[in-house]
């Protein structure tokens, strides 16, 4: 299978649905982690960490889910996105998201 912008877009859409379900309590962490490969590198403003096990990845994702659940997160809308295919197996996805609460209000608007 060849990697292209459409396949990356489908993966992102499925991931965002799985993440939202997990954050709402409708999904489970195993389903969410199924979207990732281990080892996994996570980069943020706080630094870079390499996750070497499923348990490490689950802990990081659970902290994100818990933080958004406390804010009554419901889903994310993709406001703008760009895919850059790097090679046959890698792509870079950059997007601005609108994280929405159960009442429809915007929680935040991160660029990822």
Coordinates of N, CA and C in Angstrom, one line a residue:
X1 N 0.8 -1.2 0.0 CA 0.0 0.0 0.0 C 0.9 1.2 0.0
X2 N 0.6 2.2 -0.9 CA 1.3 3.4 -1.0 C 0.8 4.4 0.0
X3 N 1.7 5.1 0.6 CA 1.3 6.2 1.5 C 1.0 7.5 0.7
X4 N -0.2 8.1 1.0 CA -0.5 9.3 0.3 C -1.3 10.2 1.3
X5 N -1.6 11.4 0.9 CA -2.3 12.3 1.7 C -3.7 11.8 2.1
X6 N -4.4 11.1 1.2 CA -5.7 10.6 1.5 C -5.7 9.5 2.6
X7 N -4.7 8.6 2.5 CA -4.6 7.6 3.5 C -4.2 8.2 4.9
X8 N -3.3 9.2 4.9 CA -3.0 9.8 6.1 C -4.2 10.5 6.7
X9 N -5.0 11.2 5.9 CA -6.2 11.8 6.3 C -7.2 10.9 6.9
X10 N -7.4 9.7 6.3 CA -8.3 8.7 6.9 C -7.8 8.2 8.2
X11 N -6.4 8.0 8.4 CA -5.8 7.5 9.6 C -6.1 8.6 10.7
X12 N -5.9 9.8 10.4 CA -6.1 10.9 11.4 C -7.6 11.0 11.8
X13 N -8.5 10.9 10.8 CA -9.9 10.9 11.2 C -10.3 9.7 12.1
X14 N -9.8 8.5 11.8 CA -10.1 7.4 12.7 C -9.5 7.6 14.0
X15 N -8.2 8.1 14.1 CA -7.6 8.3 15.4 C -8.3 9.4 16.2
X16 N -8.7 10.5 15.6 CA -9.5 11.5 16.3 C -10.8 11.0 16.9
X17 N -11.5 10.1 16.1 CA -12.7 9.5 16.6 C -12.4 8.6 17.8
X18 N -11.4 7.8 17.7 CA -11.0 6.9 18.7 C -10.6 7.6 20.0
X19 N -9.8 8.7 19.8 CA -9.4 9.5 20.9 C -10.6 10.1 21.6
X20 N -11.5 10.7 20.8 CA -12.7 11.3 21.4 C -13.5 10.3 22.2
X21 N -13.7 9.1 21.6 CA -14.5 8.1 22.3 C -13.8 7.7 23.6
X22 N -12.5 7.6 23.6 CA -11.8 7.2 24.8 C -12.0 8.4 25.9
X23 N -11.8 9.6 25.4 CA -12.0 10.7 26.4 C -13.4 10.9 26.9
X24 N -14.4 10.5 26.1 CA -15.8 10.6 26.6 C -16.1 9.4 27.5
X25 N -15.3 8.3 27.4 CA -15.6 7.1 28.2 C -16.4 6.1 27.3
X26 N -16.5 6.4 26.0 CA -17.2 5.4 25.1 C -16.3 4.4 24.5
X27 N -15.0 4.7 24.6 CA -14.0 3.8 24.0 C -13.0 3.4 25.0
X28 N -12.0 2.5 24.6 CA -11.0 2.1 25.6 C -9.6 2.4 25.1
X29 N -8.7 2.3 26.0 CA -7.3 2.7 25.8 C -6.7 1.7 24.8
X30 N -7.0 0.5 24.8 CA -6.4 -0.5 23.9 C -6.7 -0.1 22.4
X31 N -8.0 0.3 22.2 CA -8.4 0.7 20.8 C -7.6 2.0 20.4
X32 N -7.4 2.9 21.3 CA -6.7 4.1 21.0 C -5.2 3.8 20.7
X33 N -4.6 2.9 21.6 CA -3.2 2.6 21.4 C -3.0 1.8 20.1
X34 N -4.0 1.2 19.6 CA -3.9 0.5 18.3 C -3.6 1.4 17.1
X35 N -3.7 2.7 17.3 CA -3.3 3.6 16.3 C -1.8 3.9 16.2
X36 N -1.1 3.5 17.2 CA 0.3 3.8 17.3 C 1.2 2.6 17.2
X37 N 2.5 2.9 16.9 CA 3.5 1.9 16.9 C 4.5 2.2 18.0
X38 N 5.0 1.2 18.6 CA 5.9 1.3 19.7 C 7.3 0.8 19.2
X39 N 8.4 1.5 19.4 CA 8.5 2.7 20.2 C 7.9 3.9 19.5
X40 N 7.6 4.9 20.4 CA 6.9 6.1 19.9 C 7.6 7.3 20.5
X41 N 7.8 8.3 19.7 CA 8.4 9.5 20.1 C 7.4 10.6 20.3
X42 N 7.3 11.2 21.4 CA 6.3 12.3 21.7 C 7.1 13.6 21.9
X43 N 6.7 14.6 21.2 CA 7.4 15.9 21.3 C 6.4 16.9 21.6
X44 N 6.7 17.8 22.6 CA 5.8 18.9 23.0 C 6.6 20.0 23.5
X45 N 6.0 21.1 23.9 CA 6.7 22.2 24.4 C 7.5 21.9 25.7
X46 N 7.1 20.8 26.4 CA 7.7 20.4 27.6 C 9.0 19.6 27.3
X47 N 9.1 19.1 26.1 CA 10.3 18.2 25.8 C 9.9 17.1 24.9
X48 N 10.9 16.2 24.7 CA 10.8 15.0 23.9 C 11.0 13.8 24.8
X49 N 10.1 12.8 24.6 CA 10.2 11.5 25.3 C 10.0 10.4 24.4
X50 N 10.8 9.3 24.6 CA 10.6 8.1 23.8 C 9.9 7.1 24.6
X51 N 8.8 6.6 24.1 CA 8.0 5.6 24.8 C 8.3 4.2 24.3
X52 N 8.8 3.4 25.1 CA 9.3 2.1 24.6 C 8.4 0.9 24.8
X53 N 7.3 1.1 25.6 CA 6.4 0.0 25.9 C 4.9 0.5 25.8
X54 N 4.0 -0.4 25.6 CA 2.6 -0.1 25.6 C 2.2 0.6 26.9
X55 N 2.7 0.1 28.0 CA 2.4 0.7 29.3 C 2.8 2.2 29.4
X56 N 4.0 2.5 28.8 CA 4.4 3.9 28.8 C 3.5 4.8 27.9
X57 N 3.2 4.2 26.8 CA 2.3 5.0 25.8 C 0.9 5.1 26.5
X58 N 0.4 4.1 27.1 CA -0.9 4.2 27.8 C -0.9 5.2 28.8
X59 N 0.1 5.3 29.6 CA 0.2 6.3 30.7 C 0.2 7.8 30.1
X60 N 0.9 8.0 29.1 CA 0.9 9.3 28.4 C -0.5 9.7 27.9
X61 N -1.0 8.7 27.1 CA -2.3 9.0 26.5 C -3.4 9.1 27.6
X62 N -3.3 8.3 28.7 CA -4.3 8.4 29.8 C -4.3 9.8 30.4
X63 N -3.1 10.4 30.5 CA -3.0 11.7 31.1 C -3.6 12.8 30.2
X64 N -3.5 12.6 28.9 CA -4.2 13.5 28.0 C -5.7 13.4 28.1
X65 N -6.1 12.1 28.1 CA -7.5 11.8 28.1 C -8.1 12.4 29.4
X66 N -7.5 12.1 30.6 CA -8.0 12.6 31.8 C -8.1 14.1 31.9
X67 N -7.1 14.8 31.4 CA -7.1 16.3 31.3 C -8.3 16.8 30.5
X68 N -8.5 16.2 29.4 CA -9.7 16.7 28.5 C -11.0 16.2 29.1
X69 N -11.0 15.0 29.7 CA -12.3 14.6 30.3 C -12.7 15.6 31.4
X70 N -11.8 16.1 32.2 CA -12.1 17.0 33.2 C -12.7 18.3 32.7
X71 N -12.4 18.6 31.4 CA -12.9 19.8 30.8 C -14.2 19.5 30.0
X72 N -14.7 18.3 30.1 CA -15.9 17.9 29.5 C -15.8 17.8 27.9
X73 N -14.6 17.4 27.5 CA -14.3 17.2 26.1 C -15.3 16.3 25.4
X74 N -15.6 16.6 24.2 CA -16.5 15.8 23.4 C -15.8 15.3 22.1
X75 N -15.2 16.2 21.4 CA -14.6 15.9 20.1 C -13.7 17.0 19.6
X76 N -12.9 16.7 18.5 CA -12.1 17.8 17.9 C -12.5 17.9 16.5
X77 N -12.6 19.2 16.0 CA -12.9 19.5 14.6 C -11.5 19.9 14.0
X78 N -11.2 19.4 12.8 CA -10.0 19.8 12.1 C -10.4 21.1 11.4
X79 N -9.8 22.2 11.7 CA -10.0 23.5 11.1 C -9.2 23.7 9.8
X80 N -8.0 23.2 9.9 CA -7.1 23.3 8.7 C -6.1 22.2 8.9
X81 N -5.6 21.6 7.8 CA -4.6 20.6 7.9 C -3.8 20.5 6.6
X82 N -2.6 20.0 6.8 CA -1.7 19.8 5.7 C -0.9 18.5 5.9
X83 N -0.8 17.7 4.8 CA 0.0 16.5 4.9 C 1.2 16.6 4.0
X84 N 2.3 16.3 4.5 CA 3.5 16.2 3.7 C 4.0 14.8 3.7
X85 N 4.0 14.1 2.6 CA 4.5 12.7 2.5 C 6.0 12.8 2.4
X86 N 6.7 12.1 3.3 CA 8.1 12.2 3.3 C 8.8 11.1 2.5
X87 N 8.2 9.9 2.5 CA 8.6 8.7 1.8 C 7.5 7.7 1.8
X88 N 7.8 6.5 1.3 CA 6.8 5.4 1.2 C 6.2 5.0 2.5
X89 N 6.8 5.3 3.7 CA 6.3 4.9 5.0 C 6.1 6.0 6.0
X90 N 6.4 7.2 5.6 CA 6.3 8.3 6.6 C 5.7 9.6 6.0
X91 N 4.9 10.2 6.8 CA 4.3 11.5 6.5 C 4.3 12.4 7.7
X92 N 4.2 13.7 7.4 CA 4.1 14.7 8.5 C 2.7 15.3 8.3
X93 N 1.9 15.3 9.4 CA 0.6 15.9 9.5 C 0.6 17.1 10.4
X94 N 0.2 18.2 9.9 CA 0.1 19.5 10.7 C -1.3 20.0 10.6
X95 N -1.9 20.3 11.7 CA -3.3 20.7 11.7 C -3.6 21.7 12.9
X96 N -4.6 22.5 12.7 CA -5.2 23.3 13.7 C -6.5 22.6 14.1
X97 N -6.7 22.3 15.4 CA -7.9 21.6 15.8 C -8.7 22.6 16.7
X98 N -10.0 22.4 16.7 CA -10.9 23.0 17.7 C -11.4 21.9 18.6
X99 N -10.9 21.9 19.8 CA -11.4 20.9 20.8 C -12.7 21.4 21.4
X100 N -13.7 20.6 21.3 CA -15.1 21.1 21.7 C -15.5 20.3 22.9
X101 N -16.3 21.0 23.7 CA -16.9 20.4 24.9 C -18.2 19.8 24.6
X102 N -18.8 19.1 25.6 CA -20.1 18.5 25.3 C -21.2 19.5 25.0
X103 N -21.1 20.7 25.5 CA -22.0 21.8 25.2 C -21.7 22.5 23.9
X104 N -20.7 22.1 23.2 CA -20.4 22.7 21.9 C -19.4 23.9 22.0
X105 N -19.0 24.3 23.2 CA -18.0 25.4 23.3 C -16.6 24.9 23.0
X106 N -15.8 25.9 22.6 CA -14.4 25.5 22.3 C -13.6 25.5 23.6
X107 N -12.9 24.4 23.8 CA -12.0 24.2 25.0 C -10.7 24.9 24.6
X108 N -10.1 24.6 23.5 CA -8.9 25.2 23.0 C -8.7 25.0 21.5
X109 N -7.7 25.6 21.0 CA -7.5 25.5 19.5 C -6.0 25.3 19.2
X110 N -5.5 24.0 19.5 CA -4.1 23.8 19.3 C -3.7 23.5 17.9
X111 N -2.5 23.8 17.5 CA -1.9 23.4 16.3 C -1.0 22.2 16.6
X112 N -1.2 21.1 15.9 CA -0.5 19.9 16.2 C 0.3 19.5 15.0

